[in-house]
mmCIF file of C-alpha atoms in Angstrom:
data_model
loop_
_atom_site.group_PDB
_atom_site.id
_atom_site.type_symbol
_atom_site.label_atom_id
_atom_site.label_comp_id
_atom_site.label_asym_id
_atom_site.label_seq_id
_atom_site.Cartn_x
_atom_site.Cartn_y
_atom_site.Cartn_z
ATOM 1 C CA UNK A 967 36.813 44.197 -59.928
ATOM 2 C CA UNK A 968 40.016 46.055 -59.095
ATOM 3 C CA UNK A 969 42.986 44.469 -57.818
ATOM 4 C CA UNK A 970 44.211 45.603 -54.343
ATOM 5 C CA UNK A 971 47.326 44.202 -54.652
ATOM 6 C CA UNK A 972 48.443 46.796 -58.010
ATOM 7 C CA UNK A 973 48.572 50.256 -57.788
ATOM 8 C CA UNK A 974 49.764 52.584 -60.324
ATOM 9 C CA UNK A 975 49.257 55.588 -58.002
ATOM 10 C CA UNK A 976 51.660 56.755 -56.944
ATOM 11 C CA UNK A 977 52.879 59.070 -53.688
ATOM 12 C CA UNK A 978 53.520 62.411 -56.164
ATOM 13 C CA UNK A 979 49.975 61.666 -57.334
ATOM 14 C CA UNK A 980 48.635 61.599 -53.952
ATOM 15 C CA UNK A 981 50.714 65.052 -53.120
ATOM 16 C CA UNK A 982 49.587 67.079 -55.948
ATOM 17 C CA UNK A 983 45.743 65.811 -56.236
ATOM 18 C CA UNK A 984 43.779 69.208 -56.316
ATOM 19 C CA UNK A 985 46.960 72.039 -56.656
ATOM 20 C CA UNK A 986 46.860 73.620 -59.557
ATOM 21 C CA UNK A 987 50.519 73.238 -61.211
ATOM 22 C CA UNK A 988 52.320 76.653 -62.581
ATOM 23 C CA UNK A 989 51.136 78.661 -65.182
ATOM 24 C CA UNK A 990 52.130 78.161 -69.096
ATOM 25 C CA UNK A 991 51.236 80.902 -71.473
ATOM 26 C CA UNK A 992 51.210 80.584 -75.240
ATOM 27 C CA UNK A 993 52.635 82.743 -77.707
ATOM 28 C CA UNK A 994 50.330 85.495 -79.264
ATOM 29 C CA UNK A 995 47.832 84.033 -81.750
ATOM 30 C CA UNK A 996 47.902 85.294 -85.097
ATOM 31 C CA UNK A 997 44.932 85.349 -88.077
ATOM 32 C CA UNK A 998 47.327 83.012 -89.855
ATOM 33 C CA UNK A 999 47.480 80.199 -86.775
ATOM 34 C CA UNK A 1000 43.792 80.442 -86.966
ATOM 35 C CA UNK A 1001 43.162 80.187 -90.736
ATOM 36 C CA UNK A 1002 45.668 77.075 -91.283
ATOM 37 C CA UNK A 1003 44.199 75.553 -88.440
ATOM 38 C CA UNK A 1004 40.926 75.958 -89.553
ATOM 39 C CA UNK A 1005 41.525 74.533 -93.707
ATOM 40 C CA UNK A 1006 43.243 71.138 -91.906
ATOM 41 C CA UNK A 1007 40.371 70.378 -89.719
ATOM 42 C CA UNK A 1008 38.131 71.030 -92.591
ATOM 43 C CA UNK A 1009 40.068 70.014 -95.379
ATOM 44 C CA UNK A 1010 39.631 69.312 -98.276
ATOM 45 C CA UNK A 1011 36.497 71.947 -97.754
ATOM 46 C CA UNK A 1012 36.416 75.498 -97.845
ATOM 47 C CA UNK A 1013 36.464 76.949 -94.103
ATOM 48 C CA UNK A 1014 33.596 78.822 -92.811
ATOM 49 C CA UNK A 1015 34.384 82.861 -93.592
ATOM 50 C CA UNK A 1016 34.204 83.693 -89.983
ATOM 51 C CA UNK A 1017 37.643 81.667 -89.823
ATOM 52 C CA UNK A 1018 39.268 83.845 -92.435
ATOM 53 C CA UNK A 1019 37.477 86.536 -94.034
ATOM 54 C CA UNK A 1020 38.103 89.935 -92.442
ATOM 55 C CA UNK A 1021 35.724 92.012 -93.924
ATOM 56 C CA UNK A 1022 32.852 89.132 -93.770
ATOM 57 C CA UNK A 1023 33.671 88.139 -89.876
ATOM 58 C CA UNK A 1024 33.121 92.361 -89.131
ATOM 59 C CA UNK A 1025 29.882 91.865 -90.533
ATOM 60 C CA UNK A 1026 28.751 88.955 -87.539
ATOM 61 C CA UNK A 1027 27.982 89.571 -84.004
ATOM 62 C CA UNK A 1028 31.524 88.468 -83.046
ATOM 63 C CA UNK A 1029 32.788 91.838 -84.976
ATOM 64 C CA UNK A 1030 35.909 90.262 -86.249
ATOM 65 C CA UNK A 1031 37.485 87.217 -87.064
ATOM 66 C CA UNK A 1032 37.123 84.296 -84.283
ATOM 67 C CA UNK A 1033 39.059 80.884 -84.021
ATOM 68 C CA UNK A 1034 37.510 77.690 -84.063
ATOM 69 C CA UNK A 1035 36.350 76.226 -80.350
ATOM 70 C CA UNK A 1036 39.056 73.375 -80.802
ATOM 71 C CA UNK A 1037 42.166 75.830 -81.616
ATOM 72 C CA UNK A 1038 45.234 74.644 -79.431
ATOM 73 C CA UNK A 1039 47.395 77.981 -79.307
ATOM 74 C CA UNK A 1040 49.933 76.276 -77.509
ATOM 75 C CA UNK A 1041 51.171 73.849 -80.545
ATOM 76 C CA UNK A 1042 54.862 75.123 -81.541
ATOM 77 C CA UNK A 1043 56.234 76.813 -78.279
ATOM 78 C CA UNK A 1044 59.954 77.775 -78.846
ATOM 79 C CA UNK A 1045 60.510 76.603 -75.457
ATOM 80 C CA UNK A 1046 58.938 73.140 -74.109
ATOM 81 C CA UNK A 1047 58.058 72.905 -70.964
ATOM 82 C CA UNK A 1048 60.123 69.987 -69.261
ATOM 83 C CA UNK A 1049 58.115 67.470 -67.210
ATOM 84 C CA UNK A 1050 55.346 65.966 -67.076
ATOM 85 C CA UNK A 1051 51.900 65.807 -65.340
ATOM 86 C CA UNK A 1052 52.066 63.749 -61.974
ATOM 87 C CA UNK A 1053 49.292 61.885 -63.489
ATOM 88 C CA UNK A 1054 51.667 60.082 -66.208
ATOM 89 C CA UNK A 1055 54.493 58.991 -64.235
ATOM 90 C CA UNK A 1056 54.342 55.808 -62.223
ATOM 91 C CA UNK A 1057 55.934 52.221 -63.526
ATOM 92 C CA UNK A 1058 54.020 48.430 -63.782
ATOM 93 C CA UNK A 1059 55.114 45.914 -61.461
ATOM 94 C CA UNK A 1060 57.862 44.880 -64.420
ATOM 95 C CA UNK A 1061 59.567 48.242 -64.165
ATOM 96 C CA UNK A 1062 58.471 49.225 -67.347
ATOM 97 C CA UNK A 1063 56.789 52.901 -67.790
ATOM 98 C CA UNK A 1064 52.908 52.411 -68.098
ATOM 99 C CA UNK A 1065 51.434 53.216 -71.650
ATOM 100 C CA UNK A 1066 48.999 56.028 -71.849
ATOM 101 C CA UNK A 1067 46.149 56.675 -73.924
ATOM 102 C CA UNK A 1068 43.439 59.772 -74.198
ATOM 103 C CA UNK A 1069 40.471 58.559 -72.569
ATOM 104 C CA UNK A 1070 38.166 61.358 -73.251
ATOM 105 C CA UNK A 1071 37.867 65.228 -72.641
ATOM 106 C CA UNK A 1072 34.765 67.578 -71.822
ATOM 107 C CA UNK A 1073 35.276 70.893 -73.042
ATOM 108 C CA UNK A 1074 33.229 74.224 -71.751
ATOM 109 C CA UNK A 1075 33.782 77.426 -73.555
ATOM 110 C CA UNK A 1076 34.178 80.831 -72.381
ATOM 111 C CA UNK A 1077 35.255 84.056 -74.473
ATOM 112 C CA UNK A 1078 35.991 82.749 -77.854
ATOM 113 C CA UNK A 1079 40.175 83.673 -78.934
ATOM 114 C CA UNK A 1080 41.111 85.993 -81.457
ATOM 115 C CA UNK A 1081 44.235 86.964 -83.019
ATOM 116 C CA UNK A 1082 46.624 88.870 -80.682
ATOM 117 C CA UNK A 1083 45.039 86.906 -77.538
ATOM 118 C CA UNK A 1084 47.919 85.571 -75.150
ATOM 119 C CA UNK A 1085 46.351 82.715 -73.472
ATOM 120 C CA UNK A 1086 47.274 80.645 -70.091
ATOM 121 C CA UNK A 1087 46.917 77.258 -68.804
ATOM 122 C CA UNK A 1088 47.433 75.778 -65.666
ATOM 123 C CA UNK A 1089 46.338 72.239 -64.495
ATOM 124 C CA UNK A 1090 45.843 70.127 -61.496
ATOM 125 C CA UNK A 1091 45.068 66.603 -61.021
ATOM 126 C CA UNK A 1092 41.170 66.245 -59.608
ATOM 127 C CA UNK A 1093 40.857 62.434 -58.713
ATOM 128 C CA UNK A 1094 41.702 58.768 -60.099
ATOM 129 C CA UNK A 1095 40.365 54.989 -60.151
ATOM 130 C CA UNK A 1096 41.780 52.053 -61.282
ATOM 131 C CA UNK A 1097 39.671 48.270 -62.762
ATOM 132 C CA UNK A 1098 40.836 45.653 -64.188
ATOM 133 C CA UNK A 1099 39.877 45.913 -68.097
ATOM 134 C CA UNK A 1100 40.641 44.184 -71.224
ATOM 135 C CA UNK A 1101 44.166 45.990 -71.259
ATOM 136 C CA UNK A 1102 44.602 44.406 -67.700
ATOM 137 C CA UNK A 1103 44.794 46.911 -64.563
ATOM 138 C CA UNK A 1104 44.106 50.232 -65.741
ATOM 139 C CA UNK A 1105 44.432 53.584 -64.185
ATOM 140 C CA UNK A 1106 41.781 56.256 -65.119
ATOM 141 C CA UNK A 1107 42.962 60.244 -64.178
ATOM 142 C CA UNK A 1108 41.089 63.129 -64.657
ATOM 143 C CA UNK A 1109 42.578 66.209 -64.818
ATOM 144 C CA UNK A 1110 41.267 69.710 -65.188
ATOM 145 C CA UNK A 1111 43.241 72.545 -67.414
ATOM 146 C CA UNK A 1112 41.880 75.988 -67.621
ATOM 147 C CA UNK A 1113 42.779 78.549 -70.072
ATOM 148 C CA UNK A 1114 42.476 82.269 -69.571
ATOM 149 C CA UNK A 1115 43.315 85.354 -71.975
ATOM 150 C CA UNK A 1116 45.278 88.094 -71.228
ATOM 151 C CA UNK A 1117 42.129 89.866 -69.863
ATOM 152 C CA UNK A 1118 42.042 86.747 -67.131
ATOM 153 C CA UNK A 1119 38.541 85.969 -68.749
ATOM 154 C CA UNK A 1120 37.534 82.229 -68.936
ATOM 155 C CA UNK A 1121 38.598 80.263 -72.790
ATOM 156 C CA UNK A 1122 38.162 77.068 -71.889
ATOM 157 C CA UNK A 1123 37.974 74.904 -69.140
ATOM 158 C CA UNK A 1124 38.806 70.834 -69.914
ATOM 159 C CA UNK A 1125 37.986 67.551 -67.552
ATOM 160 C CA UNK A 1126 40.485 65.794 -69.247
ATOM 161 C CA UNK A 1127 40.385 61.633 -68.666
ATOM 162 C CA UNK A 1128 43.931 59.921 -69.406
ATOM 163 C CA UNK A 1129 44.410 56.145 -69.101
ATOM 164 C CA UNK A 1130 47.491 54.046 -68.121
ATOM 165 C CA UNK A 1131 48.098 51.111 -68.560
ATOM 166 C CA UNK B 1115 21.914 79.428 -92.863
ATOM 167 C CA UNK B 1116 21.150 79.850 -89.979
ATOM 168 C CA UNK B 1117 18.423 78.186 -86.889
ATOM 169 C CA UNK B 1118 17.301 79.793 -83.721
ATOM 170 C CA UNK B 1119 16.237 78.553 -80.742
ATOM 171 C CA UNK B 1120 12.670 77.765 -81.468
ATOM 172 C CA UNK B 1121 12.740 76.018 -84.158
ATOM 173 C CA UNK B 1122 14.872 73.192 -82.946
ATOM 174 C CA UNK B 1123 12.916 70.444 -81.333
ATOM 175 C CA UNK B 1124 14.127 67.363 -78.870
ATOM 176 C CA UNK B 1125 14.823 64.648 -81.351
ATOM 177 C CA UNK B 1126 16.365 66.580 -84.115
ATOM 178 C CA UNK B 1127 18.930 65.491 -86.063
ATOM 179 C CA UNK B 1128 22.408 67.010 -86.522
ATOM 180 C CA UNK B 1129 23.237 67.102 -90.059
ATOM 181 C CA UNK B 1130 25.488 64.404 -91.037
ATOM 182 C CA UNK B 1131 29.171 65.710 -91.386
ATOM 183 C CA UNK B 1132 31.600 63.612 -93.007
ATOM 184 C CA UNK B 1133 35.121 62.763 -94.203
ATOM 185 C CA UNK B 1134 37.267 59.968 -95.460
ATOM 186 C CA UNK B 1135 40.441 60.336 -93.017
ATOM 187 C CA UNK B 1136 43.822 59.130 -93.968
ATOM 188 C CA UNK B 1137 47.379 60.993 -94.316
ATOM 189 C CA UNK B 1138 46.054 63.696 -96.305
ATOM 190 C CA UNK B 1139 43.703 65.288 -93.223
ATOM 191 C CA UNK B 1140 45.983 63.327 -90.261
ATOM 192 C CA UNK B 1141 49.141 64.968 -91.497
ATOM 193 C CA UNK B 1142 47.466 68.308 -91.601
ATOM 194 C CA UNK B 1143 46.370 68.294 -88.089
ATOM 195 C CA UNK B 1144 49.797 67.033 -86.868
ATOM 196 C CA UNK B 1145 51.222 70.326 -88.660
ATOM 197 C CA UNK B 1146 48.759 72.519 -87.135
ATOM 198 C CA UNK B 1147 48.406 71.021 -83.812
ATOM 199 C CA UNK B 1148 52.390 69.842 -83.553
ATOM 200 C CA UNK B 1149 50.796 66.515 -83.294
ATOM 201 C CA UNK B 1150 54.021 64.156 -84.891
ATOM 202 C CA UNK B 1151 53.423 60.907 -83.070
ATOM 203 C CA UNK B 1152 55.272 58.308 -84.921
ATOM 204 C CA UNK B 1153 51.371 56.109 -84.795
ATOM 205 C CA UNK B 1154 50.154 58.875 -86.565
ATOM 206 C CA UNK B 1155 52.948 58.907 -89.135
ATOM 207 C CA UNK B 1156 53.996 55.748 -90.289
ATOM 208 C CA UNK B 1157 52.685 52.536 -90.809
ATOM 209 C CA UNK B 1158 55.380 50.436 -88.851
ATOM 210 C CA UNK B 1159 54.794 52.315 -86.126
ATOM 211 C CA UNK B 1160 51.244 51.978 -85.559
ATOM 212 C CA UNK B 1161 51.956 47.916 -86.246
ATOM 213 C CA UNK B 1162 54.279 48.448 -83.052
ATOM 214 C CA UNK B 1163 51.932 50.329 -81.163
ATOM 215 C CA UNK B 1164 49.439 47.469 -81.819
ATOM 216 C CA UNK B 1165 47.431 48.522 -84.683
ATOM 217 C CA UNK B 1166 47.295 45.875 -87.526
ATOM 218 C CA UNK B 1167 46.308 48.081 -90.009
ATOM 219 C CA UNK B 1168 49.185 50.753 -89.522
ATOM 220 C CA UNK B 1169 48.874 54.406 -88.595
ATOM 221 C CA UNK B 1170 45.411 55.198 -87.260
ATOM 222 C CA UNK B 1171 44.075 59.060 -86.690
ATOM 223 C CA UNK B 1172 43.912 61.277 -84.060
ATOM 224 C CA UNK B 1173 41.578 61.273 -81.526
ATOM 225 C CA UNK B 1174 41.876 65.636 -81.699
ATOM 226 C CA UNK B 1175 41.131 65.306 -85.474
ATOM 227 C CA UNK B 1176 37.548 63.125 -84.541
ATOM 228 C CA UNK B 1177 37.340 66.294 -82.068
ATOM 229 C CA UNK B 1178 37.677 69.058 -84.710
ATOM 230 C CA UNK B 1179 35.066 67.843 -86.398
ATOM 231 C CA UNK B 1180 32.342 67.345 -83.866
ATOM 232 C CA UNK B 1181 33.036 70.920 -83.274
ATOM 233 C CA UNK B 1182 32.923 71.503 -86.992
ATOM 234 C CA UNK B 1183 29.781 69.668 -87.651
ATOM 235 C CA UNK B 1184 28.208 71.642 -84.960
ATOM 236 C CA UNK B 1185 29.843 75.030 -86.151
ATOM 237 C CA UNK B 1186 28.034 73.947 -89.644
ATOM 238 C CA UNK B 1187 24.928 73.592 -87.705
ATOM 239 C CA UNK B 1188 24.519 76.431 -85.985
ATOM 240 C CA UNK B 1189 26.110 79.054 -88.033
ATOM 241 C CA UNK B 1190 28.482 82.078 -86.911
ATOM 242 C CA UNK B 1191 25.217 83.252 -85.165
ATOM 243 C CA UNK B 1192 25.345 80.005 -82.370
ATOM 244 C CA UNK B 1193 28.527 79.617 -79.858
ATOM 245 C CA UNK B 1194 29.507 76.300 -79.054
ATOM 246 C CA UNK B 1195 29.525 76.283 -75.267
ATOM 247 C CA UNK B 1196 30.305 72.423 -74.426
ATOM 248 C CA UNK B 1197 31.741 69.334 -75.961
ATOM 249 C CA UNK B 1198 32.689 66.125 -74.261
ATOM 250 C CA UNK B 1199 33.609 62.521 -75.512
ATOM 251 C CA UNK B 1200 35.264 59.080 -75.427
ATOM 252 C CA UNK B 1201 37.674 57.537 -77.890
ATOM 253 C CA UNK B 1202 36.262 53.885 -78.252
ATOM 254 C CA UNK B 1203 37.440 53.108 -80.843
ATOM 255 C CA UNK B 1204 40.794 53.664 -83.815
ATOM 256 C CA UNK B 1205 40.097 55.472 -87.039
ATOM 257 C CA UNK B 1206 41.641 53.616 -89.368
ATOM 258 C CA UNK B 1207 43.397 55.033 -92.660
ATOM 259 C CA UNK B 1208 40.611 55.369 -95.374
ATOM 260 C CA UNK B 1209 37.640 55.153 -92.912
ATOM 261 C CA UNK B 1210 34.601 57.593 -93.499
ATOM 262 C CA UNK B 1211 33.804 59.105 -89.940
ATOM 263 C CA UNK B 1212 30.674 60.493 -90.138
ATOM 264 C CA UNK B 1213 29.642 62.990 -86.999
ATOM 265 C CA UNK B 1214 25.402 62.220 -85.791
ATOM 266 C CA UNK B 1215 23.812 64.378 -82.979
ATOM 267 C CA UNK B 1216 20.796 64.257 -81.658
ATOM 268 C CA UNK B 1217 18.347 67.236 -79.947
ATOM 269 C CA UNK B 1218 18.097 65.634 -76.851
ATOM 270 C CA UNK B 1219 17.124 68.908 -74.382
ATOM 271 C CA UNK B 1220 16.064 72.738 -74.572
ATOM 272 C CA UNK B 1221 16.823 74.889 -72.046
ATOM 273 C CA UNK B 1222 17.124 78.444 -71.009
ATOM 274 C CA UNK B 1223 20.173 79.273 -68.571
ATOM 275 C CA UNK B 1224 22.246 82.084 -67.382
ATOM 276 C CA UNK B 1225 20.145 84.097 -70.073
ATOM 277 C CA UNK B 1226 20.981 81.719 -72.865
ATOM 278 C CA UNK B 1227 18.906 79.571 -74.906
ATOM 279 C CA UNK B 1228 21.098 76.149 -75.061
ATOM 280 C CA UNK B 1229 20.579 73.091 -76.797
ATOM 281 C CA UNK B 1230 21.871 69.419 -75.657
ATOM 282 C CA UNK B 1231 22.866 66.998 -78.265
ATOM 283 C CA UNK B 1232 23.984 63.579 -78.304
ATOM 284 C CA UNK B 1233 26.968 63.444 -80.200
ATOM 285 C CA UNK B 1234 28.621 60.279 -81.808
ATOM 286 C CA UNK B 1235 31.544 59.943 -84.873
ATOM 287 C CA UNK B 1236 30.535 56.750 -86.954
ATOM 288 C CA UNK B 1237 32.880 54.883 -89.037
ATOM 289 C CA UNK B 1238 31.827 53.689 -92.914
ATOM 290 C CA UNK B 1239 30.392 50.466 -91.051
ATOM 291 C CA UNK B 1240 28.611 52.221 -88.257
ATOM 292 C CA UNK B 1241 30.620 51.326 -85.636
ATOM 293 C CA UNK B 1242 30.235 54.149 -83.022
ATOM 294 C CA UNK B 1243 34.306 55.587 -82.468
ATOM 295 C CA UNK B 1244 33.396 58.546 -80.104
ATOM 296 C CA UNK B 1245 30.218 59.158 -77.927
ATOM 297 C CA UNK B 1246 29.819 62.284 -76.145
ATOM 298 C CA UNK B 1247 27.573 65.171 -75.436
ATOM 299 C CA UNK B 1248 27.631 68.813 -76.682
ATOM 300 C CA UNK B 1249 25.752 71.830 -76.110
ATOM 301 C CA UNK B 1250 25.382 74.831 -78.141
ATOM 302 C CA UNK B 1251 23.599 78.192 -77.730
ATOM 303 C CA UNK B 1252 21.575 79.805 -80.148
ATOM 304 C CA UNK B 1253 19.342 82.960 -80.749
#
C-alpha cells in the first residue's frame, strides 16, 4: 500500500512527463566498436562471423557486417552531456539524494546499425508509481528513449523502468 | 545452423547459453560499454553498496547475452525484433548464468513470421536473476 504522506515526485517530473528532451547523437560507429563489443559480451567464445568477418557477413542477407541488437554507440562521447533525466532527481524526506537502480528495459528493434551509422536519441519521461517495498517507499519511472540513424529510420525504441529509492 | 519458421513449435526450448561471470567478462563490458561503476569494480565497493559478497555484474552484461543466446538460436538468417526484462536478482562473482527460453507463441505480423519466447537468466543454483520476454523473426 503506498504511502500518501511520501512523495518522491517531484514538480520537474510533473512538467516534463510526455516531452521528449533534446536530441543526443553518437559519434560514427566503426567495424572496430562493433567487433570489441561483440568478443566482451561473448567472451571467452569466438563471436559469430556476421560480427566481424567482412567477406563472410557479404555473403548473408544483411550484405555486410551488422552489430549486435545490444550495441550502445553512445559509450565514450568526448563530450558528456551534463544533467540528468527529470526522472532521477528528487531527495528522501532526510535530504539525502534517493538511490537508483535499473528496474528493467523492453527493447524493440528497427534497422539493425552498421559501421559509419550516426545514431540519435532523445527521451521523455512516460508515467510513474510509487509502493511501499522491501527497500521502503519506492518510486518506479518509465521512460522511453528512441534511437534513429542518420537516415531518421527507427534503431531502437526502449521502455526503460528505473527505481528510486 | 539455422531454423525457420515452421519448424519451431510452442513449447520449444531455447538452447541453454551459458557463462561463469566474474572480472574477466564484467571488466570487458565496462570497457566496451564505458560501464566503470565502482560496484562493478571493486570489492569494497560493492560491500558499501550493500552487497556482501563484493562486486556483483551488470545487469547490461545479463542483457548481452539473452540477446546472444537468441542470436545463437536463430542464426544471421533471424532478426531479433524484441527483448524485455527485470533484474531480480545480483550476479554474483563466479556465478554460472545460464539464459532458458521458451516457444511460447507463433505468429505472422506486418509480413513477418515472429516467435515469442519466455526468457529467463538462471544462476548455478537456479535461482531465476532476470525474467522477460523476447521475440524474434525468422524465415
Amino acid at each position: 500500500m503506498s504511502n500518501d504522506a511520501i512523495t518522491y515526485v517531484t514538480d520537474e517530473m510533473r512538467a516534463a512527463q510526455g516531452q521528449w528532451g533534446g536530441t543526443r547523437t553518437a559519434p560514427p560507429i566503426t567495424e572496430t566498436d562493433i567487433r570489441r563489443w561483440a568478443m566482451a559480451t561473448y567472451y571467452p567464445q569466438q563471436p559469430p562471423r556476421i560480427y566481424w568477418d567482412t567477406d563472410y557477413a557479404a555473403t548473408t542477407h544483411w550484405s555486410g557486417i551488422v552489430a549486435p541488437p545490444d550495441f550502445n554507440p553512445f559509450a565514450w562521447p568526448v563530450e558528456r552531456p551534463r544533467g540528468g533525466s527529470p526522472g532521477l532527481s528528487g531527495r528522501r524526506p532526510d535530504g539525502k539524494p534517493l538511490t537508483g537502480m535499473n528496474g528493467g528495459q523492453t527493447d524493440t528493434y528497427g534497422i539493425p546499425m552498421r559501421a559509419g551509422d550516426i545514431v540519435s536519441a532523445r527521451s521523455r519521461l512516460l508515467d510513474w508509481w510509487e509502493r511501499e517495498g522491501r527497500l521502503g517507499h519506492t518510486l518506479y519511472v518509465r521512460t522511453e528513449i528512441e534511437w534513429r540513424n542518420q537516415d531518421d529510420e527507427l534503431v531502437r525504441r526502449r521502455l526503460s523502468i528505473s527505481i528510486r529509492y | 545452423m539455422s531454423i525457420d519458421f515452421d519448424n519451431v513449435q510452442v513449447g520449444d526450448k531455447l538452447p541453454d547459453w551459458s557463462r561463469r561471470t566474474g572480472f574477466a567478462e564484467w571488466n570487458r563490458y565496462a570497457a566496451v560499454n564505458e560501464e566503470f561503476v565502482p560496484f562493478h569494480m571493486d570489492d569494497e565497493a560493492g560491500r558499501r553498496a550493500g552487497n556482501e559478497q563484493g562486486a556483483f555484474g551488470m545487469g547490461n552484461l545479463r542483457y548481452a547475452y539473452i540477446v546472444n543466446a537468441l542470436h545463437d538460436w536463430i542464426g544471421d538468417d533471424g532478426i531479433v525484433r524484441e527483448v524485455g526484462c527485470q533484474y531480480r536478482a545480483i550476479n554474483q562473482k563466479n556465478d554460472v548464468l545460464t539464459v532458458v527460453g521458451e516457444v511460447t507463441e507463433k505468429t505472422i505480423a506486418d509480413g513477418e513470421n515472429r516467435i515469442r519466447l519466455d526468457i529467463n537468466v538462471l544462476n548455478q543454483d537456479g535461482g531465476a536473476t532476470c525474467p522477460g520476454h523476447a521475440v524474434v523473426v525468422l524465415p
